[in-house]
Tab-separated table of C-alpha atoms and ligand atoms in Angstrom:
chain	number	residue	atom	x	y	z
D	1	MET	CA	11.068	-19.379	12.741
D	2	LYS	CA	7.539	-20.781	12.700
D	3	SER	CA	4.790	-19.236	14.732
D	4	ALA	CA	1.390	-20.785	15.397
D	5	ALA	CA	-1.730	-19.292	13.788
D	6	PRO	CA	-3.366	-16.925	16.278
D	7	SER	CA	-6.534	-18.088	18.010
D	8	VAL	CA	-9.312	-15.553	18.425
D	9	LYS	CA	-11.439	-15.721	21.541
D	10	THR	CA	-14.964	-14.424	21.520
D	11	GLY	CA	-16.194	-11.566	23.706
D	12	GLY	CA	-14.740	-8.089	23.534
D	13	ASP	CA	-13.682	-4.963	25.323
D	14	PRO	CA	-16.042	-1.961	25.300
D	15	ALA	CA	-13.095	0.394	24.803
D	16	TRP	CA	-12.206	-1.341	21.524
D	17	GLN	CA	-15.630	-2.522	20.336
D	18	GLY	CA	-16.456	-1.510	16.761
D	19	ARG	CA	-13.225	0.378	16.197
D	20	VAL	CA	-11.999	0.271	12.631
D	21	ALA	CA	-8.307	-0.628	12.700
D	22	VAL	CA	-6.038	-0.964	9.669
D	23	VAL	CA	-3.049	-3.291	10.078
D	24	THR	CA	-0.490	-3.395	7.250
D	25	GLY	CA	1.542	-6.569	6.829
D	26	ALA	CA	-1.319	-8.436	8.490
D	27	SER	CA	-1.073	-11.755	6.631
D	28	SER	CA	1.834	-13.024	8.741
D	29	GLY	CA	3.785	-12.710	11.971
D	30	LEU	CA	3.295	-9.689	14.182
D	31	GLY	CA	0.712	-8.066	11.879
D	32	LEU	CA	-1.508	-11.140	11.981
D	33	ALA	CA	-1.116	-11.326	15.762
D	34	LEU	CA	-2.134	-7.648	16.024
D	35	ALA	CA	-5.188	-8.281	13.841
D	36	ALA	CA	-6.131	-11.281	16.013
D	37	ALA	CA	-5.732	-9.283	19.229
D	38	LEU	CA	-7.899	-6.499	17.779
D	39	ALA	CA	-10.603	-8.948	16.689
D	40	GLU	CA	-10.504	-10.529	20.149
D	41	ARG	CA	-11.242	-7.099	21.686
D	42	GLY	CA	-14.199	-6.570	19.358
D	43	ALA	CA	-12.523	-4.151	16.938
D	44	LEU	CA	-12.829	-4.531	13.166
D	45	PRO	CA	-9.346	-5.333	11.825
D	46	VAL	CA	-8.660	-4.312	8.223
D	47	LEU	CA	-5.899	-6.573	6.986
D	48	VAL	CA	-3.511	-5.193	4.343
D	49	ALA	CA	-0.685	-7.036	2.540
D	50	ARG	CA	0.242	-7.776	-1.079
D	51	ASP	CA	-0.725	-11.439	-1.482
D	52	ALA	CA	-4.544	-11.745	-1.653
D	53	THR	CA	-4.575	-15.516	-1.070
D	54	ARG	CA	-2.470	-15.310	2.093
D	55	LEU	CA	-4.656	-12.416	3.264
D	56	ARG	CA	-7.841	-14.449	2.859
D	57	GLN	CA	-6.247	-17.345	4.748
D	58	ALA	CA	-5.218	-14.929	7.502
D	59	LEU	CA	-8.750	-13.527	7.736
D	60	ALA	CA	-10.107	-17.079	7.967
D	61	THR	CA	-7.909	-17.685	11.062
D	62	LEU	CA	-9.766	-14.732	12.645
D	63	GLY	CA	-13.098	-16.449	11.975
D	64	GLY	CA	-13.731	-13.948	9.176
D	65	ARG	CA	-13.955	-11.074	11.668
D	66	GLY	CA	-12.598	-8.154	9.694
D	67	GLU	CA	-11.877	-7.390	6.064
D	68	CYS	CA	-8.820	-7.619	3.855
D	69	HIS	CA	-7.340	-5.534	1.044
D	70	ALA	CA	-4.466	-6.583	-1.199
D	71	LEU	CA	-2.256	-3.508	-1.339
D	72	ASP	CA	1.442	-2.699	-1.427
D	73	VAL	CA	2.454	-0.071	1.152
D	74	ARG	CA	4.632	1.470	-1.572
D	75	ASP	CA	1.360	2.481	-3.267
D	76	ALA	CA	0.656	5.823	-1.577
D	77	ALA	CA	-2.481	6.534	-3.644
D	78	GLY	CA	-3.867	3.057	-2.901
D	79	LEU	CA	-3.481	3.619	0.854
D	80	ARG	CA	-5.136	7.043	0.622
D	81	SER	CA	-8.164	5.617	-1.183
D	82	LEU	CA	-8.378	2.753	1.318
D	83	ALA	CA	-8.540	5.292	4.168
D	84	ARG	CA	-11.276	7.284	2.416
D	85	ASP	CA	-13.225	4.154	1.485
D	86	LEU	CA	-13.163	2.850	5.076
D	87	ALA	CA	-14.270	6.184	6.496
D	88	GLN	CA	-17.116	6.349	3.980
D	89	ARG	CA	-18.344	2.798	4.550
D	90	HIS	CA	-17.895	2.627	8.329
D	91	GLY	CA	-18.224	6.317	9.180
D	92	ARG	CA	-14.918	6.164	11.101
D	93	LEU	CA	-11.259	5.257	10.994
D	94	ASP	CA	-9.924	4.733	14.490
D	95	LEU	CA	-6.552	3.046	14.312
D	96	TRP	CA	-3.833	2.504	11.722
D	97	PHE	CA	-0.922	0.153	12.449
D	98	ASN	CA	1.977	0.615	10.017
D	99	ASN	CA	3.500	-2.811	10.540
D	100	ALA	CA	4.484	-4.115	7.056
D	101	GLY	CA	8.216	-4.500	6.809
D	102	LEU	CA	11.099	-6.721	5.863
D	103	THR	CA	14.417	-7.421	7.547
D	104	LEU	CA	17.479	-8.028	5.402
D	105	ALA	CA	20.730	-8.739	7.212
D	106	GLY	CA	24.192	-8.622	5.729
D	107	GLU	CA	27.651	-7.121	5.945
D	108	PHE	CA	27.230	-3.572	4.709
D	109	GLN	CA	29.893	-3.801	1.966
D	110	GLN	CA	28.204	-6.930	0.618
D	111	MET	CA	24.617	-5.706	0.597
D	112	ARG	CA	23.448	-4.805	-2.905
D	113	ALA	CA	21.872	-1.433	-3.586
D	114	GLU	CA	18.543	-3.117	-4.391
D	115	HIS	CA	18.377	-4.723	-0.927
D	116	LEU	CA	18.903	-1.386	0.797
D	117	GLN	CA	16.529	0.340	-1.604
D	118	ARG	CA	13.764	-2.232	-0.949
D	119	MET	CA	14.050	-1.784	2.818
D	120	LEU	CA	13.951	1.982	2.412
D	121	GLU	CA	10.854	1.766	0.182
D	122	VAL	CA	8.891	-0.614	2.405
D	123	ASN	CA	10.177	-0.007	5.942
D	124	LEU	CA	10.455	3.768	5.809
D	125	LEU	CA	8.572	5.171	2.812
D	126	GLY	CA	5.811	2.564	3.275
D	127	VAL	CA	5.322	3.810	6.836
D	128	LEU	CA	5.393	7.403	5.614
D	129	ASN	CA	2.705	6.524	3.030
D	130	GLY	CA	0.567	4.909	5.727
D	131	CYS	CA	0.993	7.884	8.037
D	132	SER	CA	0.037	10.326	5.268
D	133	ALA	CA	-3.085	8.329	4.342
D	134	ALA	CA	-4.233	7.867	7.939
D	135	TYR	CA	-3.302	11.343	9.128
D	136	ALA	CA	-5.172	13.152	6.334
D	137	LEU	CA	-8.355	11.313	7.321
D	138	MET	CA	-7.856	11.461	11.090
D	139	HIS	CA	-6.964	15.158	10.938
D	140	GLU	CA	-10.335	15.747	9.236
D	141	GLN	CA	-12.136	13.582	11.826
D	142	GLY	CA	-10.296	15.247	14.703
D	143	ARG	CA	-9.445	11.862	16.207
D	144	GLY	CA	-7.625	8.611	15.588
D	145	HIS	CA	-4.442	6.800	16.541
D	146	ILE	CA	-1.495	5.874	14.296
D	147	VAL	CA	0.814	3.178	15.660
D	148	ASN	CA	4.060	2.593	13.796
D	149	ILE	CA	5.946	-0.655	14.277
D	150	ALA	CA	9.658	0.135	14.374
D	151	SER	CA	12.098	-2.114	16.256
D	152	LEU	CA	14.690	-2.032	19.010
D	153	ALA	CA	17.018	-1.512	16.009
D	154	GLY	CA	15.320	1.887	15.689
D	155	LEU	CA	16.733	2.949	19.034
D	156	LEU	CA	20.230	1.497	19.155
D	157	PRO	CA	23.029	0.500	16.768
D	158	THR	CA	22.617	-2.973	15.276
D	159	PRO	CA	25.603	-4.415	13.359
D	160	GLY	CA	24.679	-6.494	10.323
D	161	LEU	CA	21.397	-4.584	10.054
D	162	ALA	CA	22.648	-1.098	9.167
D	163	GLY	CA	20.077	-0.503	6.392
D	164	TYR	CA	17.234	-1.888	8.502
D	165	ALA	CA	18.340	0.161	11.530
D	166	MET	CA	18.476	3.308	9.372
D	167	CYS	CA	14.823	2.783	8.341
D	168	LYS	CA	13.664	1.986	11.871
D	169	HIS	CA	15.480	5.023	13.337
D	170	GLY	CA	13.628	7.026	10.679
D	171	VAL	CA	10.298	5.529	11.771
D	172	VAL	CA	10.996	6.474	15.397
D	173	GLY	CA	11.930	10.061	14.404
D	174	LEU	CA	8.854	10.405	12.190
D	175	SER	CA	6.507	9.024	14.840
D	176	LEU	CA	7.722	11.066	17.812
D	177	SER	CA	7.819	14.284	15.776
D	178	LEU	CA	4.371	13.754	14.234
D	179	ARG	CA	3.005	12.873	17.677
D	180	LEU	CA	3.783	16.380	18.975
D	181	GLU	CA	2.371	18.049	15.872
D	182	ALA	CA	-0.777	15.882	15.816
D	183	ALA	CA	-1.745	16.042	19.500
D	184	GLN	CA	-3.649	19.341	19.242
D	185	ARG	CA	-5.567	17.967	16.251
D	186	GLY	CA	-6.845	15.099	18.379
D	187	VAL	CA	-4.696	12.533	16.580
D	188	ARG	CA	-2.446	10.215	18.582
D	189	VAL	CA	0.808	8.763	17.304
D	190	SER	CA	2.800	5.991	18.981
D	191	VAL	CA	5.764	3.898	17.932
D	192	ALA	CA	6.494	0.344	19.070
D	193	CYS	CA	10.063	-0.939	19.281
D	194	PRO	CA	9.984	-4.687	19.928
D	195	ALA	CA	13.100	-6.839	20.340
D	196	ALA	CA	13.110	-10.218	18.536
D	197	VAL	CA	9.640	-11.617	17.792
D	198	ASP	CA	8.889	-15.199	16.764
D	199	THR	CA	7.576	-14.784	13.208
D	200	PRO	CA	8.209	-16.481	9.835
D	201	ALA	CA	10.520	-13.592	8.774
D	202	ASP	CA	14.064	-14.749	7.941
D	203	PRO	CA	16.554	-11.849	7.759
D	204	THR	CA	19.057	-13.930	5.761
D	205	ARG	CA	16.623	-14.563	2.852
D	206	ALA	CA	15.870	-11.862	0.306
D	207	PRO	CA	12.416	-11.532	-1.338
D	208	ALA	CA	12.049	-13.788	-4.409
D	209	ASP	CA	12.424	-10.922	-6.903
D	210	LEU	CA	15.808	-9.802	-5.497
D	211	PRO	CA	19.218	-11.530	-5.656
D	212	GLN	CA	19.909	-13.769	-2.673
D	213	LEU	CA	21.947	-12.195	0.112
D	214	PRO	CA	25.639	-13.135	0.307
D	215	GLU	CA	26.388	-15.824	2.900
D	216	ALA	CA	27.739	-14.463	6.186
D	217	PRO	CA	27.680	-17.363	8.673
D	218	TRP	CA	29.092	-15.212	11.501
D	219	LEU	CA	26.171	-12.850	11.077
D	220	ARG	CA	23.568	-15.533	11.770
D	221	ARG	CA	25.551	-16.510	14.902
D	222	PHE	CA	25.783	-12.867	15.952
D	223	LEU	CA	22.099	-12.077	15.366
D	224	ASP	CA	20.941	-15.221	17.185
D	225	ALA	CA	23.203	-14.490	20.165
D	226	ALA	CA	22.407	-10.759	20.302
D	227	ALA	CA	18.634	-11.133	19.853
D	228	GLY	CA	18.217	-14.015	22.304
D	229	ARG	CA	15.007	-16.012	22.442
D	230	PRO	CA	12.289	-14.347	20.353
D	231	ALA	CA	9.055	-13.427	22.127
D	232	PRO	CA	5.779	-14.986	20.901
D	233	ALA	CA	4.070	-12.663	18.403
D	234	ALA	CA	0.771	-12.868	20.344
D	235	GLU	CA	2.479	-11.622	23.517
D	236	VAL	CA	4.122	-8.721	21.684
D	237	ALA	CA	0.819	-7.814	19.999
D	238	GLN	CA	-0.967	-7.696	23.369
D	239	ALA	CA	1.794	-5.462	24.781
D	240	ILE	CA	1.465	-3.140	21.772
D	241	LEU	CA	-2.313	-2.852	22.251
D	242	ARG	CA	-1.848	-2.120	25.967
D	243	GLY	CA	0.648	0.617	25.060
D	244	THR	CA	-1.792	1.937	22.453
D	245	ALA	CA	-4.614	2.085	25.014
D	246	ARG	CA	-2.315	4.047	27.383
D	247	ASN	CA	-1.307	6.306	24.476
D	248	ASP	CA	2.383	5.657	25.149
D	249	ALA	CA	4.691	7.650	22.874
D	250	LEU	CA	7.192	4.796	22.782
D	251	ILE	CA	5.872	1.275	23.260
D	252	LEU	CA	8.623	-1.054	24.497
D	253	PRO	CA	7.325	-4.628	24.682
D	254	GLY	CA	9.083	-7.297	26.753
D	255	LYS	CA	12.821	-7.062	27.114
D	256	SER	CA	13.170	-4.096	24.753
D	257	ARG	CA	12.323	-1.793	27.689
D	258	ALA	CA	15.361	-2.882	29.714
D	259	VAL	CA	17.722	-2.806	26.715
D	260	ALA	CA	16.521	0.635	25.568
D	261	TRP	CA	16.911	1.948	29.139
D	262	LEU	CA	20.430	0.483	29.413
D	263	TYR	CA	21.448	2.085	26.106
D	264	ARG	CA	20.133	5.444	27.267
D	265	MET	CA	21.892	5.222	30.631
D	266	ALA	CA	25.157	3.580	29.543
D	267	PRO	CA	25.603	3.687	25.754
D	268	GLY	CA	29.316	2.794	26.034
D	269	LEU	CA	28.445	-0.455	27.758
D	270	VAL	CA	26.071	-1.466	24.946
D	271	TRP	CA	28.636	-0.453	22.296
D	272	ARG	CA	31.363	-2.559	23.930
D	273	ASP	CA	29.033	-5.533	24.417
D	274	SER	CA	27.931	-5.360	20.790
D	275	GLN	CA	31.521	-5.071	19.495
D	276	GLY	CA	32.537	-8.024	21.644
D	277	ARG	CA	29.668	-10.091	20.262
D	278	VAL	CA	30.571	-9.235	16.656
D	279	ALA	CA	34.190	-10.233	17.333
D	280	ALA	CA	33.158	-13.456	19.065
D	281	ALA	CA	30.800	-14.378	16.225
D	282	ARG	CA	33.579	-13.718	13.699
D	283	GLY	CA	35.849	-15.913	15.739
D	284	ARG	CA	38.282	-13.110	16.519
D	285	ASP	CA	39.530	-11.822	19.834
D	286	ALA	CA	37.366	-8.946	21.075
D	287	GLN	CA	40.579	-7.084	21.963
D	288	SER	CA	41.558	-6.774	18.302
D	289	MET	CA	38.400	-4.751	17.522
D	290	LYS	CA	39.102	-1.039	17.563
R	1	NAP	N1	10.251	-10.436	13.688
R	1	NAP	C1	10.970	-9.683	14.497
R	1	NAP	O1	11.869	-10.166	15.224
R	1	NAP	C2	10.703	-8.194	14.591
R	1	NAP	C3	11.304	-7.471	15.636
R	1	NAP	C4	11.060	-6.095	15.704
R	1	NAP	C5	10.259	-5.469	14.770
R	1	NAP	N2	9.694	-6.208	13.769
R	1	NAP	C6	8.883	-5.510	12.780
R	1	NAP	O2	7.580	-6.064	12.801
R	1	NAP	C7	6.985	-5.921	11.509
R	1	NAP	C8	6.422	-7.267	11.065
R	1	NAP	O3	7.497	-8.197	10.978
R	1	NAP	P1	7.246	-9.776	10.936
R	1	NAP	O4	8.461	-10.390	11.515
R	1	NAP	O5	5.920	-10.081	11.496
R	1	NAP	O6	7.290	-10.024	9.351
R	1	NAP	P2	6.629	-11.179	8.448
R	1	NAP	O7	6.152	-12.336	9.255
R	1	NAP	O8	7.620	-11.426	7.356
R	1	NAP	O9	5.345	-10.441	7.829
R	1	NAP	C9	5.520	-9.355	6.968
R	1	NAP	C10	4.148	-8.922	6.492
R	1	NAP	O10	4.306	-7.731	5.718
R	1	NAP	C11	3.691	-7.931	4.430
R	1	NAP	N3	4.428	-7.098	3.483
R	1	NAP	C12	5.719	-7.202	3.113
R	1	NAP	N4	6.012	-6.284	2.200
R	1	NAP	C13	4.875	-5.568	2.000
R	1	NAP	C14	4.524	-4.485	1.167
R	1	NAP	N5	5.436	-3.919	0.328
R	1	NAP	N6	3.270	-3.982	1.212
R	1	NAP	C15	2.344	-4.546	2.035
R	1	NAP	N7	2.618	-5.577	2.838
R	1	NAP	C16	3.863	-6.087	2.811
R	1	NAP	C17	3.778	-9.435	4.194
R	1	NAP	O11	2.785	-9.927	3.290
R	1	NAP	P3	3.010	-9.900	1.670
R	1	NAP	O12	4.389	-10.455	1.447
R	1	NAP	O13	1.907	-10.739	1.108
R	1	NAP	O14	2.893	-8.470	1.261
R	1	NAP	C18	3.461	-9.938	5.592
R	1	NAP	O15	2.078	-9.876	5.825
R	1	NAP	C19	8.086	-5.373	10.584
R	1	NAP	O16	7.942	-3.989	10.454
R	1	NAP	C20	9.357	-5.706	11.343
R	1	NAP	O17	10.414	-4.839	11.015
R	1	NAP	C21	9.887	-7.566	13.654
């Protein structure tokens, strides 16, 4: 899916003005939209991703408002020194969005160990690395806000995305637990669980250095039908910043609120609906699914 480059308006919001805000995975998709929304409010977005060229291009779309650092979220020491460096140069570190992630879809028995391992390293351990780096600094400062980007797949079962859902459930558990521990230290922790977002990410394509994912045509049909129309990244980013400003524990942008509520109230209904959709996408009768 293609999403338009974000446009940054001038002006600002006194509540956000001058805040130093790290966004990982900020060269594309939701991360770039978050960086744009932060710049629009007058904050200083610090864009992090691996590819320096794409990062510079991303920063240019923000009119150069911010700074960028080529870093892999698997590099725990690199993230820690970034946090220290920012605090030294700017005298503050206000926000840290752990957004970098990748989605790999596939039938569980066909996924290779390296696909699952990569998701675990980036989507879960990468978030843990970001939390450790930000929390150490914010704990010292006695203030700050960590916002982890999980997914609706972090709250409910998602067939075809078992490895991804495992990581995102982990991110939700980490965030809500750390939130309670951090509150008395003046540090806030929130977790956002968006449903489908319109970004360039393609869950059926593996990163270039990994084997391609086995074809599963039913899975594409299932994911498209289950996810519905993806929300624009800019809209989701705005919802996440509103939730951040309210200090929501769980930020549920757009339709994820209704789905998460339904799953909490009537999990059986969601299970049956999901099983029926898997069966329909596989071209089998829903009745034959046990
Ligand atoms: N798209 C959706 O429907 C959706 C729904 C719910 C939640 N989410 C979550 O939202 C987040 C962003 O997703 P997206 O769809 O916006 O993805 P995207 O467009 O593919 O962007 C991913 C970003 O992460 C960076 N990245 C990937 N691996 C990295 C690593 N190891 N270290 C540092 N940066 C890395 C990428 O840049 P480099 O490759 O240059 O590093 C890129 O900037 C993810 O956590 C995803 O799970 C997405």
